[in-house]
Amino acid sequence: MLGETTDDDDGDDEQKAPQTAAGELADAIRTTLGPNGLDKMVVGENGTVIVTNDGSSIVEWMDITHPVGRLVEQAAAAQDSAVGDGTTTAVVLVGALLEGAARLRSDGLHPTTIVEGYGRAVETAVDRLEQCERDLRSRHDDRLADIAKTAVTGRWDDASTDRFAELTLSALQAVEFDTSKLTLKSYPGGELRESACLDGVVVDLETSSTSLETLRDPTTRSHDNPTIAMVDAEIGIEEPNRIESVELQNATQRSAFQDHEQDRRTELVTQVTRSGATVLLCQKSIDEAVRTALAQRDVLPVERTRRDEFDVIARATGSTPVMSVDELTEDDTGSVESVTQRTVGTTQTLVLQGCPEEQRASLLLRGGTPHVADEVRRIIADCIDVTRVALDDATYVPGGGAVPTALAMDLSALSRGIPDRTQLVFDGFSAALEAIPRTLATNAGTDPLGTLTSTKQRHDNGTETVGVGPDGHPCDMTDAGILEPTIVFKTALQRAVAVVTQILRIDDVMQTSADDRTTDAGHDHAHTAAGGYPWAVGH
Ligand code: ADP
Ligand code: MG
């Protein structure tokens, strides 16, 4: 569909029928569905190029201009934020349901009849879905790894997909499935297999710009059972303009001034050591001489700790941040089992392990380049989301189009008993569900009709868990460990029907004149659309 031109290719794509606009979006996305989905290259306004086959990212990055295309985009975004997966599925279903509706209309059915029929069909399908689902036994159910893997199949090679699932589950188990206690960090340099899950908090020293000179001192590399003090303000001697403007008349005054500075530094260092702190985390900068003096007294000074990390450390270690070193007492300090300096890739980090107040974990993800490291992080984030979604609902279904195939077969069987025209709508709905296994077969390079027919045959013979395998041929999804949270397909189907209903009820897209005082941002781009597509990239 990309690069293709249409008759009404006059650059004014708002004139397009609503159904056509949404259908074209579905066409563009279809080729990315499943483990064999192709990548899309999305070119941004400033020339940035993103290559991905993640449907949600593509829809998000495409600058969709047609108002109906935007309805589909919103549905996809809602699907993504609700369950974190199933976006492409939802968009493909929208395309197929609209195609079905177009056929039904040409057979003389009124849009209202189609809308009502689709409504009944989706209710029936969702009820029937319960027969396909299985319960997750516990948080340690082996099926969770399969679910995590299925969610990201095709995004990386198979060996890495196993590793992603493994990292995801070990991290989730480390924080007892409470993701608010988990930090994801990606570091360019190194390989995926060097990624690791650590119990504790990791602070990047590069972003905190801590003096590495001090830290390189071997005596400060690792502290066992350190006492942590935290200061939420700059640590140094106050030398604002007031002091600068003092004219130092002679050597005596100069040395008195230097003495004052020295005394103040000593006071600060004494205050820190008196509190018993062996690690001092400061949210702002620490005077260089103070830093050196602290290091000499075996106190590790860390400056410019990021605000979010600072807050996490305070909670996890039980330290109370103070606004000034002068206020610091033993009561304000916290503790951890160990603090270690560690180099990850090219980044210096500080690892605080064994936090007493809050069990925390950090996933340190590695990738050769910043782009790879970021993609690894997105994949892991998706694995984590899908695992949580599966646990929330505690049910899963076979993937690879096994469920839409089973539902399609049921609906078409049911339709035979419907006496009125709704029968045709049920058949149309059933055919639209088949778009999922068909598309998976097409994308894997096998004949969609042949694959669908033999898949259905195996369902007829009693194996309802058969779907389209990664090689494009029918296989039992449960045996192959291709599993998904029930909620992913369920909401994708419900959202698709909701947006299709909305579109079918639209008779026409009306444009207001340019000097109309409309505030709808959608109109801003209306006339800049390129190529007759419902969307355009890079304007
Ligand atoms: P979505 O944005 O809808 O999640 P994906 O590109 O992730 O789109 O594809 C999801 C579809 O691919 C689902 O139907 C899922 O069951 C199927 N799928 C995932 N992994 C496999 C696999 N290994 N073999 C066959 N189908 C798979
Ligand atoms: Mg997916």
Coordinates of C-alpha atoms and ligand atoms in Angstrom, one line a residue:
M1 CA 0.0 0.0 0.0
L2 CA 2.9 2.3 0.6
G3 CA 3.8 4.2 -2.6
E4 CA 0.6 3.1 -4.3
T5 CA -1.5 5.8 -5.8
T6 CA -5.3 6.0 -6.0
D7 CA -7.6 7.8 -8.4
D8 CA -8.6 10.4 -5.9
D9 CA -5.0 11.1 -5.2
D10 CA -5.4 14.8 -5.2
G11 CA -3.7 15.5 -1.9
D12 CA -7.0 16.3 -0.2
D13 CA -7.5 13.0 1.6
E14 CA -10.3 14.3 3.8
Q15 CA -12.6 13.8 0.9
K16 CA -12.1 10.1 1.2
A17 CA -15.0 7.9 2.4
P18 CA -14.5 7.2 6.1
Q19 CA -14.4 3.4 5.4
T20 CA -11.6 3.8 2.8
A21 CA -9.5 5.9 5.1
A22 CA -9.6 3.4 8.0
G23 CA -9.1 0.4 5.6
E24 CA -6.0 1.9 4.2
L25 CA -4.5 2.3 7.6
A26 CA -5.3 -1.3 8.3
D27 CA -3.6 -2.3 5.0
A28 CA -0.5 -0.4 6.0
I29 CA -0.3 -2.1 9.4
R30 CA -1.3 -5.6 8.3
T31 CA 2.1 -6.7 7.1
T32 CA 3.6 -6.2 10.5
L33 CA 1.3 -8.7 12.3
G34 CA 2.8 -11.7 14.0
P35 CA 6.3 -13.3 14.4
N36 CA 7.0 -12.9 10.7
G37 CA 5.7 -9.3 10.4
L38 CA 7.8 -7.1 8.3
D39 CA 9.4 -3.9 9.6
K40 CA 8.2 -0.5 8.8
M41 CA 10.5 2.4 8.3
V42 CA 9.0 5.5 9.8
V43 CA 10.7 8.8 8.8
G44 CA 10.1 11.7 11.2
E45 CA 9.9 15.4 10.4
N46 CA 13.5 16.0 11.4
G47 CA 14.8 13.1 9.4
T48 CA 14.8 10.6 12.2
V49 CA 14.3 7.1 11.0
I50 CA 12.7 4.4 13.1
V51 CA 12.6 0.8 11.9
T52 CA 10.2 -1.3 13.9
N53 CA 7.4 -3.9 13.5
D54 CA 5.7 -2.9 16.6
G55 CA 2.2 -1.9 15.5
S56 CA 1.5 0.4 18.4
S57 CA 4.7 2.4 17.8
I58 CA 4.0 2.6 14.0
V59 CA 0.5 3.9 14.5
E60 CA 1.7 6.3 17.2
W61 CA 4.5 7.7 15.0
M62 CA 2.5 8.0 11.8
D63 CA 1.1 11.4 11.5
I64 CA -2.5 10.5 10.8
T65 CA -4.4 13.3 9.1
H66 CA -7.7 11.8 8.1
P67 CA -10.2 12.3 10.9
V68 CA -11.4 8.7 10.6
G69 CA -7.9 7.4 10.6
R70 CA -7.5 9.3 13.8
L71 CA -10.4 7.4 15.4
V72 CA -8.6 4.2 14.6
E73 CA -5.4 5.7 16.0
Q74 CA -7.1 6.6 19.2
A75 CA -8.5 3.1 19.5
A76 CA -5.1 1.6 19.0
A77 CA -3.6 4.0 21.6
A78 CA -6.3 3.0 24.0
Q79 CA -5.6 -0.7 23.4
D80 CA -1.9 -0.1 24.0
S81 CA -2.3 1.8 27.2
A82 CA -4.9 -0.6 28.6
V83 CA -3.1 -3.9 28.0
G84 CA 0.2 -3.0 26.3
D85 CA -0.3 -5.4 23.3
G86 CA -2.7 -6.4 20.6
T87 CA -2.7 -3.0 18.8
T88 CA -2.0 -4.5 15.3
T89 CA -4.6 -7.1 15.9
A90 CA -7.2 -4.4 16.7
V91 CA -6.3 -2.4 13.6
V92 CA -6.4 -5.5 11.3
L93 CA -9.8 -6.4 12.8
V94 CA -11.0 -2.8 12.1
G95 CA -10.0 -3.2 8.5
A96 CA -11.6 -6.6 8.1
L97 CA -14.8 -5.6 9.8
L98 CA -15.1 -2.5 7.5
E99 CA -14.4 -4.6 4.5
G100 CA -17.2 -7.0 5.6
A101 CA -19.5 -4.0 6.2
A102 CA -18.8 -2.7 2.7
R103 CA -19.8 -6.1 1.2
L104 CA -23.0 -6.2 3.3
R105 CA -23.9 -2.7 2.2
S106 CA -23.5 -3.6 -1.4
D107 CA -25.8 -6.5 -0.7
G108 CA -28.4 -3.9 0.4
L109 CA -28.0 -4.0 4.2
H110 CA -28.5 -0.7 6.0
P111 CA -25.6 0.4 8.2
T112 CA -27.9 0.3 11.3
T113 CA -28.5 -3.4 10.7
I114 CA -24.8 -4.0 10.3
V115 CA -24.0 -2.1 13.5
E116 CA -26.6 -4.0 15.5
G117 CA -25.5 -7.3 14.1
Y118 CA -21.8 -6.6 14.8
G119 CA -22.9 -5.7 18.4
R120 CA -24.7 -9.0 18.9
A121 CA -21.8 -10.9 17.3
V122 CA -19.2 -9.4 19.5
E123 CA -21.2 -10.2 22.6
T124 CA -21.5 -13.8 21.6
A125 CA -17.8 -14.0 20.7
V126 CA -16.8 -12.6 24.1
D127 CA -19.0 -15.0 25.9
R128 CA -17.7 -17.9 23.9
L129 CA -14.1 -16.7 24.5
E130 CA -14.4 -18.1 28.1
Q131 CA -14.4 -21.6 26.7
C132 CA -11.0 -21.0 25.1
E133 CA -9.3 -19.6 28.3
R134 CA -7.3 -21.4 30.8
D135 CA -6.4 -20.3 34.4
L136 CA -2.9 -19.4 35.5
R137 CA -2.1 -21.5 38.5
S138 CA 0.1 -19.0 40.3
R139 CA 2.7 -16.3 39.9
H140 CA 5.2 -19.0 39.3
D141 CA 3.3 -20.8 36.6
D142 CA 5.7 -21.7 33.7
R143 CA 3.1 -20.4 31.3
L144 CA 4.0 -16.9 32.3
A145 CA 7.4 -17.2 30.5
D146 CA 5.5 -18.4 27.4
I147 CA 3.2 -15.4 27.6
A148 CA 6.1 -13.0 27.9
K149 CA 7.8 -14.6 25.0
T150 CA 4.8 -14.6 22.7
A151 CA 4.3 -10.9 23.4
V152 CA 7.7 -10.0 21.9
T153 CA 8.2 -12.8 19.3
G154 CA 9.6 -11.4 16.1
R155 CA 11.1 -8.3 17.7
W156 CA 14.5 -10.0 18.2
D157 CA 16.0 -13.4 17.5
D158 CA 14.6 -16.5 19.3
A159 CA 17.5 -17.0 21.7
S160 CA 17.1 -13.4 22.9
T161 CA 13.4 -13.8 23.2
D162 CA 14.0 -16.6 25.8
R163 CA 16.5 -14.3 27.6
F164 CA 13.9 -11.4 27.7
A165 CA 11.3 -13.7 29.3
E166 CA 13.9 -15.0 31.8
L167 CA 15.1 -11.4 32.8
T168 CA 11.5 -10.2 33.1
L169 CA 10.4 -13.0 35.4
S170 CA 13.5 -12.9 37.6
A171 CA 13.1 -9.1 38.0
L172 CA 9.3 -9.4 38.8
Q173 CA 10.0 -12.2 41.3
A174 CA 12.7 -10.1 42.9
V175 CA 10.1 -7.4 43.7
E176 CA 7.3 -9.8 44.3
F177 CA 5.5 -8.5 41.2
D178 CA 5.3 -4.9 42.4
T179 CA 6.7 -3.0 39.5
S180 CA 6.9 0.2 41.4
K181 CA 9.9 -1.3 43.1
L182 CA 11.7 -2.2 39.9
T183 CA 14.0 0.2 37.9
L184 CA 14.8 -0.5 34.3
K185 CA 18.1 0.9 33.1
S186 CA 19.6 0.5 29.7
Y187 CA 23.3 0.9 29.0
P188 CA 24.9 1.0 25.5
G189 CA 28.0 -1.1 25.2
G190 CA 28.1 -4.9 25.8
E191 CA 25.6 -7.5 24.7
L192 CA 22.2 -8.5 25.7
R193 CA 23.4 -11.6 27.5
E194 CA 25.4 -9.4 29.8
S195 CA 22.1 -7.9 31.1
A196 CA 21.4 -8.7 34.7
C197 CA 18.9 -8.2 37.5
L198 CA 20.4 -6.9 40.7
D199 CA 18.7 -6.6 44.0
G200 CA 18.9 -3.0 45.1
V201 CA 19.2 0.5 43.6
V202 CA 21.6 1.5 40.9
V203 CA 22.7 5.2 40.6
D204 CA 24.3 6.4 37.4
L205 CA 27.3 8.3 38.3
E206 CA 27.8 9.9 34.9
T207 CA 24.5 11.7 35.0
S208 CA 25.1 12.5 38.6
S209 CA 28.5 13.8 37.5
T210 CA 30.2 12.7 40.7
S211 CA 33.9 13.2 40.7
L212 CA 35.2 10.0 39.4
E213 CA 38.7 10.9 40.7
T214 CA 37.5 10.5 44.2
L215 CA 35.7 7.3 43.4
R216 CA 38.6 5.7 41.6
D217 CA 40.4 5.8 44.9
P218 CA 40.6 2.0 45.6
T219 CA 39.7 2.5 49.3
T220 CA 36.3 3.8 48.3
R221 CA 35.3 1.2 45.8
S222 CA 33.1 -0.9 48.0
H223 CA 31.6 -0.3 51.4
D224 CA 30.1 -3.1 53.5
N225 CA 27.2 -2.1 55.8
P226 CA 27.6 1.6 55.0
T227 CA 25.6 4.3 56.8
I228 CA 23.8 6.5 54.3
A229 CA 23.3 10.3 54.8
M230 CA 21.4 12.4 52.3
V231 CA 21.5 16.1 51.7
D232 CA 18.9 17.8 49.5
A233 CA 20.9 21.0 48.9
E234 CA 24.3 22.1 47.7
I235 CA 27.2 21.3 50.0
G236 CA 29.9 23.9 50.1
I237 CA 31.0 27.2 51.7
E238 CA 28.5 30.0 51.0
E239 CA 30.4 32.3 48.7
P240 CA 27.7 34.5 47.1
N241 CA 28.4 38.0 46.0
R242 CA 28.4 39.2 49.5
I243 CA 31.7 37.6 50.3
E244 CA 33.2 38.1 46.8
S245 CA 32.7 41.8 47.1
V246 CA 34.7 42.1 50.3
E247 CA 38.0 43.7 49.4
L248 CA 40.8 41.9 51.0
Q249 CA 43.2 44.7 51.9
N250 CA 46.2 42.9 53.0
A251 CA 47.8 39.5 53.6
T252 CA 46.3 39.2 57.1
Q253 CA 42.8 39.7 55.8
R254 CA 43.4 37.3 53.0
S255 CA 44.6 34.6 55.3
A256 CA 41.8 35.3 57.8
F257 CA 39.4 34.7 54.9
Q258 CA 41.1 31.5 53.8
D259 CA 41.0 30.4 57.4
H260 CA 37.3 31.0 57.5
E261 CA 36.8 28.9 54.4
Q262 CA 39.0 26.1 55.8
D263 CA 37.1 26.2 59.1
R264 CA 33.8 26.0 57.4
R265 CA 35.0 23.0 55.3
T266 CA 36.2 21.2 58.4
E267 CA 32.9 21.9 60.1
L268 CA 31.0 20.4 57.2
V269 CA 33.2 17.3 57.1
T270 CA 33.1 16.9 60.9
Q271 CA 29.3 17.2 60.9
V272 CA 29.1 14.4 58.3
T273 CA 31.5 12.1 60.1
R274 CA 29.8 12.8 63.4
S275 CA 26.5 11.5 62.0
G276 CA 28.3 8.2 61.3
A277 CA 27.7 8.4 57.6
T278 CA 30.1 6.5 55.3
V279 CA 28.2 7.4 52.1
L280 CA 26.9 10.9 51.5
L281 CA 24.4 11.4 48.7
C282 CA 23.8 14.9 47.7
Q283 CA 21.1 16.0 45.3
K284 CA 23.2 19.0 44.2
S285 CA 26.9 19.7 44.0
I286 CA 29.5 19.1 46.7
D287 CA 32.5 21.5 47.1
E288 CA 35.5 19.8 45.6
A289 CA 37.7 20.3 48.7
V290 CA 34.9 18.9 50.9
R291 CA 34.7 15.9 48.6
T292 CA 38.4 15.2 48.9
A293 CA 38.3 15.7 52.7
L294 CA 35.4 13.3 53.0
A295 CA 37.1 10.7 50.8
Q296 CA 40.1 10.9 53.0
R297 CA 38.0 10.1 56.0
D298 CA 36.5 7.1 54.2
V299 CA 33.2 8.7 53.4
L300 CA 32.0 8.3 49.8
P301 CA 30.6 11.5 48.5
V302 CA 28.1 11.3 45.6
E303 CA 26.9 14.5 44.1
R304 CA 24.0 15.4 41.8
T305 CA 22.0 12.3 42.4
R306 CA 19.0 12.4 40.1
R307 CA 15.8 13.5 41.9
D308 CA 13.9 10.3 41.3
E309 CA 16.8 8.1 42.3
F310 CA 17.3 10.3 45.4
D311 CA 13.7 9.8 46.5
V312 CA 13.9 6.1 45.9
I313 CA 17.1 5.7 47.9
A314 CA 15.7 7.7 50.8
R315 CA 12.7 5.3 51.0
A316 CA 14.7 2.2 50.5
T317 CA 17.5 2.9 52.9
G318 CA 15.4 4.7 55.5
S319 CA 17.4 7.9 55.4
T320 CA 15.8 11.3 56.0
P321 CA 17.2 13.9 53.6
V322 CA 18.2 17.1 55.3
M323 CA 18.3 20.5 53.8
S324 CA 21.7 21.4 55.2
V325 CA 24.7 19.4 56.5
D326 CA 24.5 21.5 59.7
E327 CA 21.2 19.7 60.5
L328 CA 22.5 16.2 59.9
T329 CA 22.4 13.8 62.8
E330 CA 22.7 10.1 63.3
D331 CA 18.9 9.9 63.4
D332 CA 18.8 11.0 59.8
T333 CA 21.0 8.3 58.4
G334 CA 19.9 5.0 56.9
S335 CA 21.6 1.8 55.9
V336 CA 22.1 -0.8 53.2
E337 CA 24.1 -4.0 53.2
S338 CA 26.7 -2.8 50.6
V339 CA 27.5 0.0 48.3
T340 CA 29.7 -0.9 45.3
Q341 CA 31.1 1.0 42.4
R342 CA 30.5 -0.8 39.2
T343 CA 31.2 0.0 35.6
V344 CA 28.4 -1.0 33.2
G345 CA 29.4 -0.5 29.6
T346 CA 30.9 2.9 29.6
T347 CA 28.8 4.1 32.6
Q348 CA 30.1 4.3 36.1
T349 CA 27.4 3.3 38.6
L350 CA 26.9 2.9 42.3
V351 CA 25.0 -0.1 43.4
L352 CA 23.2 -0.1 46.7
Q353 CA 22.3 -3.6 47.7
G354 CA 20.3 -5.1 50.5
C355 CA 18.0 -2.1 51.2
P356 CA 16.3 -2.7 54.6
E357 CA 13.1 -0.6 54.1
E358 CA 12.0 -1.7 50.7
Q359 CA 13.0 -4.7 48.6
R360 CA 14.0 -3.1 45.3
A361 CA 15.5 -4.5 42.1
S362 CA 17.1 -3.0 39.1
L363 CA 17.3 -4.5 35.6
L364 CA 20.5 -3.5 33.9
L365 CA 19.9 -4.0 30.2
R366 CA 22.7 -4.0 27.7
G367 CA 22.8 -3.4 24.0
G368 CA 25.6 -2.6 21.5
T369 CA 24.5 0.9 20.6
P370 CA 22.1 3.4 22.3
H371 CA 19.5 2.5 19.7
V372 CA 19.8 -1.2 20.5
A373 CA 19.9 -0.6 24.3
D374 CA 16.7 1.5 24.0
E375 CA 14.9 -1.2 22.0
V376 CA 15.9 -3.8 24.5
R377 CA 14.4 -1.6 27.2
R378 CA 11.1 -1.2 25.2
I379 CA 10.9 -5.0 24.7
I380 CA 11.5 -5.7 28.4
A381 CA 8.9 -3.1 29.3
D382 CA 6.4 -4.8 27.0
C383 CA 7.3 -8.2 28.5
I384 CA 6.7 -6.8 32.0
D385 CA 3.4 -5.2 31.0
V386 CA 2.0 -8.4 29.4
T387 CA 3.0 -10.5 32.4
R388 CA 1.3 -8.2 34.8
V389 CA -1.8 -8.1 32.6
A390 CA -1.9 -11.9 32.5
L391 CA -1.6 -12.1 36.2
D392 CA -4.3 -9.5 36.9
D393 CA -6.8 -11.5 34.9
A394 CA -5.1 -14.9 35.7
T395 CA -6.3 -16.4 32.4
Y396 CA -4.6 -17.1 29.1
V397 CA -5.6 -18.3 25.7
P398 CA -3.6 -20.0 22.8
G399 CA -2.2 -17.4 20.3
G400 CA -1.5 -17.6 16.6
G401 CA -5.1 -16.9 15.6
A402 CA -6.4 -20.1 17.3
V403 CA -9.0 -18.1 19.3
P404 CA -10.3 -16.0 16.4
T405 CA -10.5 -19.2 14.3
A406 CA -12.5 -21.0 17.0
L407 CA -14.8 -17.9 17.4
A408 CA -15.3 -17.6 13.7
M409 CA -16.3 -21.2 13.4
D410 CA -18.8 -20.9 16.2
L411 CA -20.3 -17.7 14.9
S412 CA -20.8 -19.0 11.4
A413 CA -22.4 -22.2 12.9
L414 CA -24.7 -20.0 15.0
S415 CA -25.6 -17.8 12.0
R416 CA -27.4 -20.7 10.3
G417 CA -30.0 -20.5 13.1
I418 CA -30.7 -16.8 12.6
P419 CA -33.8 -16.3 10.5
D420 CA -33.3 -12.6 9.5
R421 CA -30.6 -10.6 7.8
T422 CA -28.5 -10.6 10.9
Q423 CA -27.4 -14.0 9.6
L424 CA -25.4 -12.3 6.9
V425 CA -23.9 -9.9 9.4
F426 CA -22.8 -12.8 11.6
D427 CA -21.2 -14.4 8.6
G428 CA -19.4 -11.1 7.8
F429 CA -18.2 -10.9 11.4
S430 CA -17.0 -14.5 11.3
A431 CA -15.0 -13.8 8.1
A432 CA -13.5 -10.7 9.7
L433 CA -12.2 -12.8 12.6
E434 CA -10.5 -15.1 10.1
A435 CA -8.4 -12.1 9.0
I436 CA -6.1 -12.8 11.9
P437 CA -5.1 -16.4 11.0
R438 CA -5.1 -15.5 7.3
T439 CA -2.8 -12.5 7.9
L440 CA -0.5 -14.6 10.0
A441 CA -0.3 -17.1 7.2
T442 CA 0.3 -14.5 4.5
N443 CA 3.0 -12.8 6.6
A444 CA 4.7 -16.2 7.1
G445 CA 4.6 -16.7 3.3
T446 CA 2.1 -19.6 3.2
D447 CA -1.2 -19.8 1.4
P448 CA -3.8 -18.1 3.6
L449 CA -6.8 -20.0 2.4
G450 CA -5.1 -23.4 2.5
T451 CA -3.7 -22.7 6.0
L452 CA -7.1 -21.5 7.3
T453 CA -8.9 -24.5 5.9
S454 CA -6.5 -27.1 7.5
T455 CA -6.6 -25.1 10.7
K456 CA -10.3 -25.3 10.8
Q457 CA -10.2 -29.0 10.0
R458 CA -8.1 -29.6 13.1
H459 CA -10.6 -27.6 15.2
D460 CA -13.4 -29.7 13.7
N461 CA -11.4 -32.8 14.8
G462 CA -11.5 -31.5 18.4
T463 CA -8.2 -29.5 18.8
E464 CA -9.4 -26.0 19.3
T465 CA -5.9 -24.8 20.3
V466 CA -4.6 -25.1 16.7
G467 CA -3.5 -21.8 15.2
V468 CA -1.0 -20.6 12.6
G469 CA 2.5 -21.4 13.8
P470 CA 5.6 -19.3 13.3
D471 CA 6.4 -21.2 10.0
G472 CA 2.9 -20.4 8.7
H473 CA 1.6 -23.9 9.1
P474 CA -1.1 -25.0 11.5
C475 CA 0.2 -26.2 14.9
D476 CA -1.1 -26.7 18.4
M477 CA -0.4 -23.4 20.2
T478 CA -0.5 -24.8 23.7
D479 CA 2.2 -27.4 22.8
A480 CA 4.3 -24.7 21.1
G481 CA 4.0 -22.4 24.2
I482 CA 2.5 -19.6 22.1
L483 CA 0.1 -18.1 24.7
E484 CA -1.5 -14.8 25.4
P485 CA -3.4 -13.1 28.2
T486 CA -7.1 -13.5 27.4
I487 CA -7.7 -9.8 27.9
V488 CA -5.4 -8.8 25.0
F489 CA -7.6 -10.4 22.2
K490 CA -10.8 -9.7 24.1
T491 CA -10.2 -5.9 24.3
A492 CA -8.7 -5.7 20.8
L493 CA -11.9 -7.2 19.4
Q494 CA -14.2 -5.0 21.6
R495 CA -12.3 -1.9 20.7
A496 CA -12.2 -2.8 17.0
V497 CA -16.0 -3.3 17.0
A498 CA -16.5 0.0 18.9
V499 CA -14.5 2.0 16.4
V500 CA -16.1 0.3 13.4
T501 CA -19.5 1.1 14.8
Q502 CA -18.5 4.7 15.1
I503 CA -17.2 4.8 11.6
L504 CA -20.3 3.0 10.1
R505 CA -22.5 5.6 11.7
I506 CA -20.6 8.4 10.0
D507 CA -22.4 9.3 6.8
D508 CA -19.9 11.7 5.6
V509 CA -17.0 13.8 6.7
M510 CA -17.9 17.4 6.6
Q511 CA -15.3 20.1 6.3
T512 CA -15.9 23.5 7.9
S513 CA -14.6 26.5 5.9
A514 CA -11.1 27.8 6.8
D515 CA -12.5 31.0 8.5
D516 CA -14.8 29.1 10.6
R517 CA -13.8 29.5 14.2
T518 CA -13.2 25.8 14.7
T519 CA -10.8 24.8 17.4
D520 CA -10.5 21.2 16.3
A521 CA -6.8 20.6 15.9
G522 CA -7.5 17.9 13.4
H523 CA -8.3 20.5 10.8
D524 CA -4.9 22.1 11.1
H525 CA -3.3 19.4 9.0
A526 CA -6.3 18.7 6.8
H527 CA -4.9 20.2 3.6
T528 CA -1.3 19.2 4.0
A529 CA -1.9 15.5 3.7
A530 CA 0.4 13.8 1.2
G531 CA -0.1 11.1 -1.4
G532 CA -3.8 10.5 -0.9
Y533 CA -3.2 8.4 2.2
P534 CA -5.1 8.7 5.4
W535 CA -1.9 9.7 7.1
A536 CA 1.4 11.3 6.1
V537 CA 4.7 11.1 7.8
G538 CA 6.9 14.1 8.3
H539 CA 5.0 17.3 8.2
Ligands
ADP1 P1 -0.1 -7.0 18.1 O1 0.2 -5.6 18.0 O2 -1.5 -7.3 17.8 O3 0.3 -7.6 19.4 P2 1.9 -8.7 16.9 O4 2.7 -8.3 15.7 O5 2.6 -8.7 18.2 O6 0.7 -7.7 16.9 O7 1.3 -10.1 16.6 C1 0.4 -10.7 17.5 C2 -0.1 -12.0 16.8 O8 1.0 -12.8 16.6 C3 -1.0 -12.7 17.8 O9 -2.1 -13.2 17.1 C4 -0.1 -13.7 18.4 O10 -0.8 -14.8 18.9 C5 0.7 -14.1 17.2 N1 2.0 -14.7 17.5 C6 2.9 -14.3 18.4 N2 4.0 -15.1 18.5 C7 3.7 -16.1 17.6 C8 4.4 -17.3 17.3 N3 5.5 -17.6 17.8 N4 3.8 -18.1 16.3 C9 2.6 -17.8 15.8 N5 1.9 -16.7 16.1 C10 2.4 -15.9 17.0
MG2 MG 2.2 -8.0 20.1

